[in-house]
PDB file of C-alpha atoms and ligand atoms in Angstrom:
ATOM      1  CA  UNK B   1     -13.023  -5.048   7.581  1.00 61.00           C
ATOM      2  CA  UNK B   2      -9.576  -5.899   6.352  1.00 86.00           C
ATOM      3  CA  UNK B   3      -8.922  -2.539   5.655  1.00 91.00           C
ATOM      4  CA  UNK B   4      -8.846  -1.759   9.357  1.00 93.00           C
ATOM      5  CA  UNK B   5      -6.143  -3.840  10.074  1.00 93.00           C
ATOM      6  CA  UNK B   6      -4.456  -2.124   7.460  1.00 93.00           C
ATOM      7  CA  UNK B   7      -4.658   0.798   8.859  1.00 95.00           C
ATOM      8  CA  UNK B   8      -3.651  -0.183  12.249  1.00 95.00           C
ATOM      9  CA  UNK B   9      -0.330  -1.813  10.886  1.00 94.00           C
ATOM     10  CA  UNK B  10       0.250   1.777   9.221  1.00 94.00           C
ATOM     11  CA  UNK B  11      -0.176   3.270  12.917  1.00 94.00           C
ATOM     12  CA  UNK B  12       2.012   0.532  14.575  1.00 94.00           C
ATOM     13  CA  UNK B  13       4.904   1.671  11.885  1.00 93.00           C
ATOM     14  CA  UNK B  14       4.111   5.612  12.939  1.00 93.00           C
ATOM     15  CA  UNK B  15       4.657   4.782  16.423  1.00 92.00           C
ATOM     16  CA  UNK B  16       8.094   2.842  15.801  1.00 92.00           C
ATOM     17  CA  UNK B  17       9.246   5.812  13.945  1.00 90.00           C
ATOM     18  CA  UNK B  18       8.101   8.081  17.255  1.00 90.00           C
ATOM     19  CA  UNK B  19      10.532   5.488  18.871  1.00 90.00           C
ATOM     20  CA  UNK B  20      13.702   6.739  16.603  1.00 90.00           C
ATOM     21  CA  UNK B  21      12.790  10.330  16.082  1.00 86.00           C
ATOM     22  CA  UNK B  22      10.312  12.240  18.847  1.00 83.00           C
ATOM     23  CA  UNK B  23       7.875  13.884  17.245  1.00 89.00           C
ATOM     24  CA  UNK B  24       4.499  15.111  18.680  1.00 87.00           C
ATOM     25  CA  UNK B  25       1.867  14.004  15.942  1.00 89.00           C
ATOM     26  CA  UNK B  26       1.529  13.076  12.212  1.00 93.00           C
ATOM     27  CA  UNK B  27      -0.539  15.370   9.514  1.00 95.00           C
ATOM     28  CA  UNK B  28       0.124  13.453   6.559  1.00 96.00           C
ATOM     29  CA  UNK B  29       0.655   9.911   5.786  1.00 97.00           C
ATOM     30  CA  UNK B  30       1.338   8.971   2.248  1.00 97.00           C
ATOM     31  CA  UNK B  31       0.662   5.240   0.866  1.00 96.00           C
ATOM     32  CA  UNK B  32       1.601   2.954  -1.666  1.00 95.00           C
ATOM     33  CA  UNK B  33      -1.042   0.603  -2.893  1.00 95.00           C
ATOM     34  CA  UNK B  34      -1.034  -2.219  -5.223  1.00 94.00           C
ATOM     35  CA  UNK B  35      -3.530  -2.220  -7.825  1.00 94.00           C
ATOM     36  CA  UNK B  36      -3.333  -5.757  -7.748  1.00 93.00           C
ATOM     37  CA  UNK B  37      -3.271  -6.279  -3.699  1.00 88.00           C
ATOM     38  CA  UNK B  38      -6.903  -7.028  -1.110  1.00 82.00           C
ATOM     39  CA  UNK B  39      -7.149  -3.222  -0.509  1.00 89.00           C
ATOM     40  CA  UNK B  40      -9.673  -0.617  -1.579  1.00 91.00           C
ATOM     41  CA  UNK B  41      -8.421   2.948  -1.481  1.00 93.00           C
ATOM     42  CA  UNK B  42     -11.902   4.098  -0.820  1.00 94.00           C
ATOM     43  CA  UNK B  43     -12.432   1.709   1.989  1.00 94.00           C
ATOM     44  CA  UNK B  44      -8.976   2.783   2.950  1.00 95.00           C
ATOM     45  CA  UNK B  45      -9.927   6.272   3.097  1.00 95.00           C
ATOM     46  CA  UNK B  46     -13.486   5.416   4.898  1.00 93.00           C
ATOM     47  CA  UNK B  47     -11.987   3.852   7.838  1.00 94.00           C
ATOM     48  CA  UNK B  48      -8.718   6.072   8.097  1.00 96.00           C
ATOM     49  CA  UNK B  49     -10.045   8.753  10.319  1.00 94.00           C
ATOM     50  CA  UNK B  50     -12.388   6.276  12.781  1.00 94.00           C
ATOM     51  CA  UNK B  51      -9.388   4.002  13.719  1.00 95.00           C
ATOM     52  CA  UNK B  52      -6.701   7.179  14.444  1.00 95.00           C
ATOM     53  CA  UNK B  53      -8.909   8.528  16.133  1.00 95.00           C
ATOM     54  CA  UNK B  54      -7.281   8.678  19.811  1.00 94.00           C
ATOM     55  CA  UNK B  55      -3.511   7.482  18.086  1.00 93.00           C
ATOM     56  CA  UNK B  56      -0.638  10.031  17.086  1.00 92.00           C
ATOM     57  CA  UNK B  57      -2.547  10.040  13.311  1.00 94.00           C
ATOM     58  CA  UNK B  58      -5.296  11.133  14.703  1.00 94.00           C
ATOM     59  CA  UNK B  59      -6.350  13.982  12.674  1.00 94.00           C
ATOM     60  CA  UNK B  60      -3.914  13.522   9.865  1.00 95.00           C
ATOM     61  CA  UNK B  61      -4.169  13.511   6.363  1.00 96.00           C
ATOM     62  CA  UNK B  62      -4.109  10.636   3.693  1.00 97.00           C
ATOM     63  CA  UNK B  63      -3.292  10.121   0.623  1.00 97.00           C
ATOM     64  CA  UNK B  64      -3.181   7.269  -1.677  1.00 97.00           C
ATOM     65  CA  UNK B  65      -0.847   6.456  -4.771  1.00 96.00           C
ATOM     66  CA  UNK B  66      -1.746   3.860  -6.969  1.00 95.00           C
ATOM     67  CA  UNK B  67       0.764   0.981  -7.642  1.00 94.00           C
ATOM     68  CA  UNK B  68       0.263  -0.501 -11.202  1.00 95.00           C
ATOM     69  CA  UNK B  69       0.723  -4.330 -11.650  1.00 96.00           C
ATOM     70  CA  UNK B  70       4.094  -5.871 -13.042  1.00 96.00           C
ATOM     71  CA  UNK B  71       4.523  -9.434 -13.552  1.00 97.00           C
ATOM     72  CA  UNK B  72       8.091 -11.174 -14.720  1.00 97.00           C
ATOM     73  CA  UNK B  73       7.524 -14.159 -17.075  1.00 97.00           C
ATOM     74  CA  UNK B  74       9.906 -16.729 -17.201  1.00 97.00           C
ATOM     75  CA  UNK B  75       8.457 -18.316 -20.644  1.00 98.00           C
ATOM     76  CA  UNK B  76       9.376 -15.004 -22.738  1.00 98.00           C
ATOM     77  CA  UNK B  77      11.405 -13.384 -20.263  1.00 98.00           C
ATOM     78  CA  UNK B  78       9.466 -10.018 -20.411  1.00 98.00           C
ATOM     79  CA  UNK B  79       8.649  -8.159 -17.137  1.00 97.00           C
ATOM     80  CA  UNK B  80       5.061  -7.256 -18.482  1.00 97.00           C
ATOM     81  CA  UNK B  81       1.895  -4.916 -17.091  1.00 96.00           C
ATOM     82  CA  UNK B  82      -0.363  -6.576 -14.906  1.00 94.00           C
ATOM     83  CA  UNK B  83      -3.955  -5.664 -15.373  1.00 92.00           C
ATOM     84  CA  UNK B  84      -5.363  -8.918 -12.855  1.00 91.00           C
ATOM     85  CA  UNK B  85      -3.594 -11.027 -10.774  1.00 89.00           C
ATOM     86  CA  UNK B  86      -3.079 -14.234 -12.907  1.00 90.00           C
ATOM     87  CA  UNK B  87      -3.160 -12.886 -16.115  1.00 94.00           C
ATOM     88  CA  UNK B  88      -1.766 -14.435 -18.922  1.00 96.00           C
ATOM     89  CA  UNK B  89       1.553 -12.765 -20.416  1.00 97.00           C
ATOM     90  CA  UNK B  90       0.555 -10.357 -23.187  1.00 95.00           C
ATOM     91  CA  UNK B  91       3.602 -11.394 -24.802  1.00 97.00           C
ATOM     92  CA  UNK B  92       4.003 -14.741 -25.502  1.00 98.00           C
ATOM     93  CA  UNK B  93       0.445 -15.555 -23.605  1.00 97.00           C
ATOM     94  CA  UNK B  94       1.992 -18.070 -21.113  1.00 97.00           C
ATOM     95  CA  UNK B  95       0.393 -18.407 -17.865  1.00 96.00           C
ATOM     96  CA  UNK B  96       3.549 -18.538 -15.170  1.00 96.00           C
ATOM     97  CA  UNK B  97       3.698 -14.946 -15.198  1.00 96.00           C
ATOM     98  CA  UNK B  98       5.328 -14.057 -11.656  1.00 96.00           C
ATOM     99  CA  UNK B  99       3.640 -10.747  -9.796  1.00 95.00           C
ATOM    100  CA  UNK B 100       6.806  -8.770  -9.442  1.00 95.00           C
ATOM    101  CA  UNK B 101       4.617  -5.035  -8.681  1.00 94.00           C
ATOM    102  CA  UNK B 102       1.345  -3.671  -7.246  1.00 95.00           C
ATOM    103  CA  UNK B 103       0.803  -6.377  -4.493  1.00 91.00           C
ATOM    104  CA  UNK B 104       1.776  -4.384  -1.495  1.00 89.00           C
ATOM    105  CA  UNK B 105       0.934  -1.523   0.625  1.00 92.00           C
ATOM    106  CA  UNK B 106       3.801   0.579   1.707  1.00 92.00           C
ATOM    107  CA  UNK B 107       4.016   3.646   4.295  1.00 94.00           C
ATOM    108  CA  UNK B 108       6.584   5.910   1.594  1.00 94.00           C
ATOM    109  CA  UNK B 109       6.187   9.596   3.558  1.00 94.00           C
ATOM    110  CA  UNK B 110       5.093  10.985   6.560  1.00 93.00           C
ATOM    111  CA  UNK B 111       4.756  14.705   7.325  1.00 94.00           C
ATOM    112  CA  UNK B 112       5.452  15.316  11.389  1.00 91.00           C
ATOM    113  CA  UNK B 113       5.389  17.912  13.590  1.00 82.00           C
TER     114      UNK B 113
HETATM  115 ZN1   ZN M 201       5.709 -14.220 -21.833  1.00 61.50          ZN
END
């Protein structure tokens, strides 16, 4: 599942951060997610606790915040709301509409102890 990999990235970043500032374990990691990126929050969620298990996360909480789309288009100029990946500009309904938001998925907050 592509979520797992995910997952593990979010770990790997945990761990790096161990590297700067010691701390014994996480309780609460806090995402970003794209509405518009290859990740399901409830798949997200479903996989979280299996692979921490055994890793400084393990036990920790999750929670997900939901990224809307953005898109830039260069036809109007309008930075417009993306509700699918390659949608036409609700503007000026050109099709070059750049995804500018809501692709990504982003560690923004850990709680440590
Ligand atoms: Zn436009």
């Amino acid at each position: 599942m592509h979520e797992v990999s995910l997952i593990e990235n979010v770990i790997a970043l945990v761990e790096h951060e161990r590297t700067k500032s010691a701390f014994a374990r996480v309780s609460m990691i806090r995402l970003r997610l794209g509405a518009l990126g290859h990740a399901e929050p409830d798949a997200l969620r479903f996989c979280f606790a299996a692979v921490t298990a055994g890793t400084i996360a393990e036990g920790s909480g999750l929670e997900i915040e939901i990224v809307p789309g953005e898109g830039w288009c260069p036809d109007c100029g309008n930075t417009v709301a993306l509700a699918q990946r390659f949608d036409a500009c609700p503007v000026c309904q050109g099709n070059q509409v750049k995804m500018t938001a809501g692709d990504d998925l982003r560690v923004v907050e850990m709680e440590v102890a």
